[in-house]
PDB file of C-alpha atoms in Angstrom:
ATOM      1  CA  UNK A   1     133.499  92.947  87.189  1.00  0.00           C
ATOM      2  CA  UNK A   2     132.857  95.966  84.727  1.00  0.00           C
ATOM      3  CA  UNK A   3     132.483  99.794  86.813  1.00  0.00           C
ATOM      4  CA  UNK A   4     129.481 101.271  87.616  1.00  0.00           C
ATOM      5  CA  UNK A   5     128.402 105.450  86.204  1.00  0.00           C
ATOM      6  CA  UNK A   6     125.759 106.430  87.528  1.00  0.00           C
ATOM      7  CA  UNK A   7     124.369 109.514  85.625  1.00  0.00           C
ATOM      8  CA  UNK A   8     122.705 113.130  87.233  1.00  0.00           C
ATOM      9  CA  UNK A   9     119.929 112.063  85.363  1.00  0.00           C
ATOM     10  CA  UNK A  10     119.078 108.813  87.638  1.00  0.00           C
ATOM     11  CA  UNK A  11     120.292 110.915  90.667  1.00  0.00           C
ATOM     12  CA  UNK A  12     117.384 113.446  89.615  1.00  0.00           C
ATOM     13  CA  UNK A  13     114.913 110.229  89.251  1.00  0.00           C
ATOM     14  CA  UNK A  14     115.585 109.543  92.440  1.00  0.00           C
ATOM     15  CA  UNK A  15     114.969 112.690  94.442  1.00  0.00           C
ATOM     16  CA  UNK A  16     112.148 112.645  91.860  1.00  0.00           C
ATOM     17  CA  UNK A  17     110.697 109.558  92.879  1.00  0.00           C
ATOM     18  CA  UNK A  18     111.449 110.615  96.647  1.00  0.00           C
ATOM     19  CA  UNK A  19     109.736 113.994  96.427  1.00  0.00           C
ATOM     20  CA  UNK A  20     106.435 112.486  95.160  1.00  0.00           C
ATOM     21  CA  UNK A  21     106.670 109.661  97.448  1.00  0.00           C
ATOM     22  CA  UNK A  22     106.686 112.577 100.194  1.00  0.00           C
ATOM     23  CA  UNK A  23     104.126 114.600  98.067  1.00  0.00           C
ATOM     24  CA  UNK A  24     101.846 111.471  98.472  1.00  0.00           C
ATOM     25  CA  UNK A  25     102.415 110.557 102.052  1.00  0.00           C
ATOM     26  CA  UNK A  26     101.827 114.594 102.734  1.00  0.00           C
ATOM     27  CA  UNK A  27      98.513 114.804 101.013  1.00  0.00           C
ATOM     28  CA  UNK A  28      97.707 111.682 102.633  1.00  0.00           C
ATOM     29  CA  UNK A  29      98.096 112.395 106.193  1.00  0.00           C
ATOM     30  CA  UNK A  30      95.603 115.806 104.994  1.00  0.00           C
ATOM     31  CA  UNK A  31      98.654 118.639 106.310  1.00  0.00           C
ATOM     32  CA  UNK A  32      97.171 120.657 103.004  1.00  0.00           C
ATOM     33  CA  UNK A  33      94.486 121.561 104.590  1.00  0.00           C
ATOM     34  CA  UNK A  34      96.958 123.613 107.225  1.00  0.00           C
ATOM     35  CA  UNK A  35      99.637 124.441 105.409  1.00  0.00           C
ATOM     36  CA  UNK A  36      98.904 127.455 104.750  1.00  0.00           C
ATOM     37  CA  UNK A  37      99.607 127.325 101.095  1.00  0.00           C
ATOM     38  CA  UNK A  38      96.645 128.634  98.298  1.00  0.00           C
ATOM     39  CA  UNK A  39      98.046 126.125  95.336  1.00  0.00           C
ATOM     40  CA  UNK A  40      97.802 123.355  98.495  1.00  0.00           C
ATOM     41  CA  UNK A  41      94.014 123.917  98.803  1.00  0.00           C
ATOM     42  CA  UNK A  42      92.835 124.119  95.478  1.00  0.00           C
ATOM     43  CA  UNK A  43      94.728 120.477  94.918  1.00  0.00           C
ATOM     44  CA  UNK A  44      93.101 119.928  98.429  1.00  0.00           C
ATOM     45  CA  UNK A  45      96.382 118.357  97.856  1.00  0.00           C
ATOM     46  CA  UNK A  46     100.754 118.651  98.645  1.00  0.00           C
ATOM     47  CA  UNK A  47     101.616 121.051  96.055  1.00  0.00           C
ATOM     48  CA  UNK A  48     104.187 123.158  96.907  1.00  0.00           C
ATOM     49  CA  UNK A  49     106.927 122.283  99.229  1.00  0.00           C
ATOM     50  CA  UNK A  50     106.958 118.746 100.998  1.00  0.00           C
ATOM     51  CA  UNK A  51     109.883 119.539 103.098  1.00  0.00           C
ATOM     52  CA  UNK A  52     108.264 122.281 104.892  1.00  0.00           C
ATOM     53  CA  UNK A  53     104.722 120.992 105.098  1.00  0.00           C
ATOM     54  CA  UNK A  54     106.611 117.389 106.285  1.00  0.00           C
ATOM     55  CA  UNK A  55     108.788 118.816 108.811  1.00  0.00           C
ATOM     56  CA  UNK A  56     106.501 121.006 110.049  1.00  0.00           C
ATOM     57  CA  UNK A  57     103.702 118.541 111.409  1.00  0.00           C
ATOM     58  CA  UNK A  58     105.130 115.434 111.181  1.00  0.00           C
ATOM     59  CA  UNK A  59     106.202 115.557 114.331  1.00  0.00           C
ATOM     60  CA  UNK A  60     101.851 115.743 115.362  1.00  0.00           C
ATOM     61  CA  UNK A  61     101.308 113.334 114.210  1.00  0.00           C
ATOM     62  CA  UNK A  62     100.214 110.479 116.373  1.00  0.00           C
ATOM     63  CA  UNK A  63     103.264 107.768 117.062  1.00  0.00           C
ATOM     64  CA  UNK A  64     100.147 105.652 116.592  1.00  0.00           C
ATOM     65  CA  UNK A  65     100.066 106.086 113.564  1.00  0.00           C
ATOM     66  CA  UNK A  66     103.347 106.640 112.588  1.00  0.00           C
ATOM     67  CA  UNK A  67     103.794 102.758 113.854  1.00  0.00           C
ATOM     68  CA  UNK A  68     101.447 102.209 110.699  1.00  0.00           C
ATOM     69  CA  UNK A  69     103.227 104.049 108.222  1.00  0.00           C
ATOM     70  CA  UNK A  70     106.736 102.999 108.762  1.00  0.00           C
ATOM     71  CA  UNK A  71     105.432  99.388 108.771  1.00  0.00           C
ATOM     72  CA  UNK A  72     103.778  99.779 105.512  1.00  0.00           C
ATOM     73  CA  UNK A  73     106.946 101.285 103.998  1.00  0.00           C
ATOM     74  CA  UNK A  74     108.640  98.290 105.362  1.00  0.00           C
ATOM     75  CA  UNK A  75     106.727  95.755 104.194  1.00  0.00           C
ATOM     76  CA  UNK A  76     106.155  97.053 100.931  1.00  0.00           C
ATOM     77  CA  UNK A  77     109.489  97.403 100.689  1.00  0.00           C
ATOM     78  CA  UNK A  78     109.756  94.113 101.748  1.00  0.00           C
ATOM     79  CA  UNK A  79     107.660  92.736  98.900  1.00  0.00           C
ATOM     80  CA  UNK A  80     104.837  91.268 101.147  1.00  0.00           C
ATOM     81  CA  UNK A  81     101.375  90.891  99.517  1.00  0.00           C
ATOM     82  CA  UNK A  82      98.622  93.537 100.556  1.00  0.00           C
ATOM     83  CA  UNK A  83      97.827  90.979 103.208  1.00  0.00           C
ATOM     84  CA  UNK A  84     101.168  90.271 104.867  1.00  0.00           C
ATOM     85  CA  UNK A  85     101.493  94.048 104.963  1.00  0.00           C
ATOM     86  CA  UNK A  86      98.050  94.576 106.575  1.00  0.00           C
ATOM     87  CA  UNK A  87      98.843  91.145 109.314  1.00  0.00           C
ATOM     88  CA  UNK A  88     102.767  93.154 109.588  1.00  0.00           C
ATOM     89  CA  UNK A  89     101.051  96.617 111.021  1.00  0.00           C
ATOM     90  CA  UNK A  90      98.764  95.314 113.061  1.00  0.00           C
ATOM     91  CA  UNK A  91     101.624  93.120 115.013  1.00  0.00           C
ATOM     92  CA  UNK A  92     103.692  96.384 115.296  1.00  0.00           C
ATOM     93  CA  UNK A  93     100.484  98.462 116.094  1.00  0.00           C
ATOM     94  CA  UNK A  94      99.283  95.940 118.929  1.00  0.00           C
ATOM     95  CA  UNK A  95     103.184  95.650 120.363  1.00  0.00           C
ATOM     96  CA  UNK A  96     103.496  99.349 120.906  1.00  0.00           C
ATOM     97  CA  UNK A  97     100.467  99.822 122.629  1.00  0.00           C
ATOM     98  CA  UNK A  98     101.413  96.810 125.028  1.00  0.00           C
ATOM     99  CA  UNK A  99     104.276  98.458 125.722  1.00  0.00           C
ATOM    100  CA  UNK A 100     102.434 101.218 126.106  1.00  0.00           C
ATOM    101  CA  UNK A 101     100.870  99.867 127.806  1.00  0.00           C
ATOM    102  CA  UNK A 102     103.322  98.429 130.544  1.00  0.00           C
ATOM    103  CA  UNK A 103     104.933 101.968 130.637  1.00  0.00           C
ATOM    104  CA  UNK A 104     102.090 103.457 132.288  1.00  0.00           C
ATOM    105  CA  UNK A 105     101.483 100.457 134.072  1.00  0.00           C
ATOM    106  CA  UNK A 106     104.961 101.524 135.777  1.00  0.00           C
ATOM    107  CA  UNK A 107     103.946 104.862 136.523  1.00  0.00           C
ATOM    108  CA  UNK A 108     101.335 104.106 138.180  1.00  0.00           C
TER     109      UNK A 108
END
């Protein structure tokens, strides 16, 4: 089998797609409202440094929202339909809530 060559353009395209995805996530989560960059405020979206915003604000996103986002990403990667994705998100969110309820009950 011949060896596949991956050129610098493929790597660049991958980085650009990752940046676009991260910028979209930061925009959806409204990090632009708090980052302090005027360009982002004018655009009403992440327009400057998505890595900085993600690193600063992701820890403040509620865990339940993180679970929803992660499950949605995994479902899309697995090729699930929107209905299947919604069901997976609801299932994982409910599983997390049950786990939290057990933890709280154990602390009492």
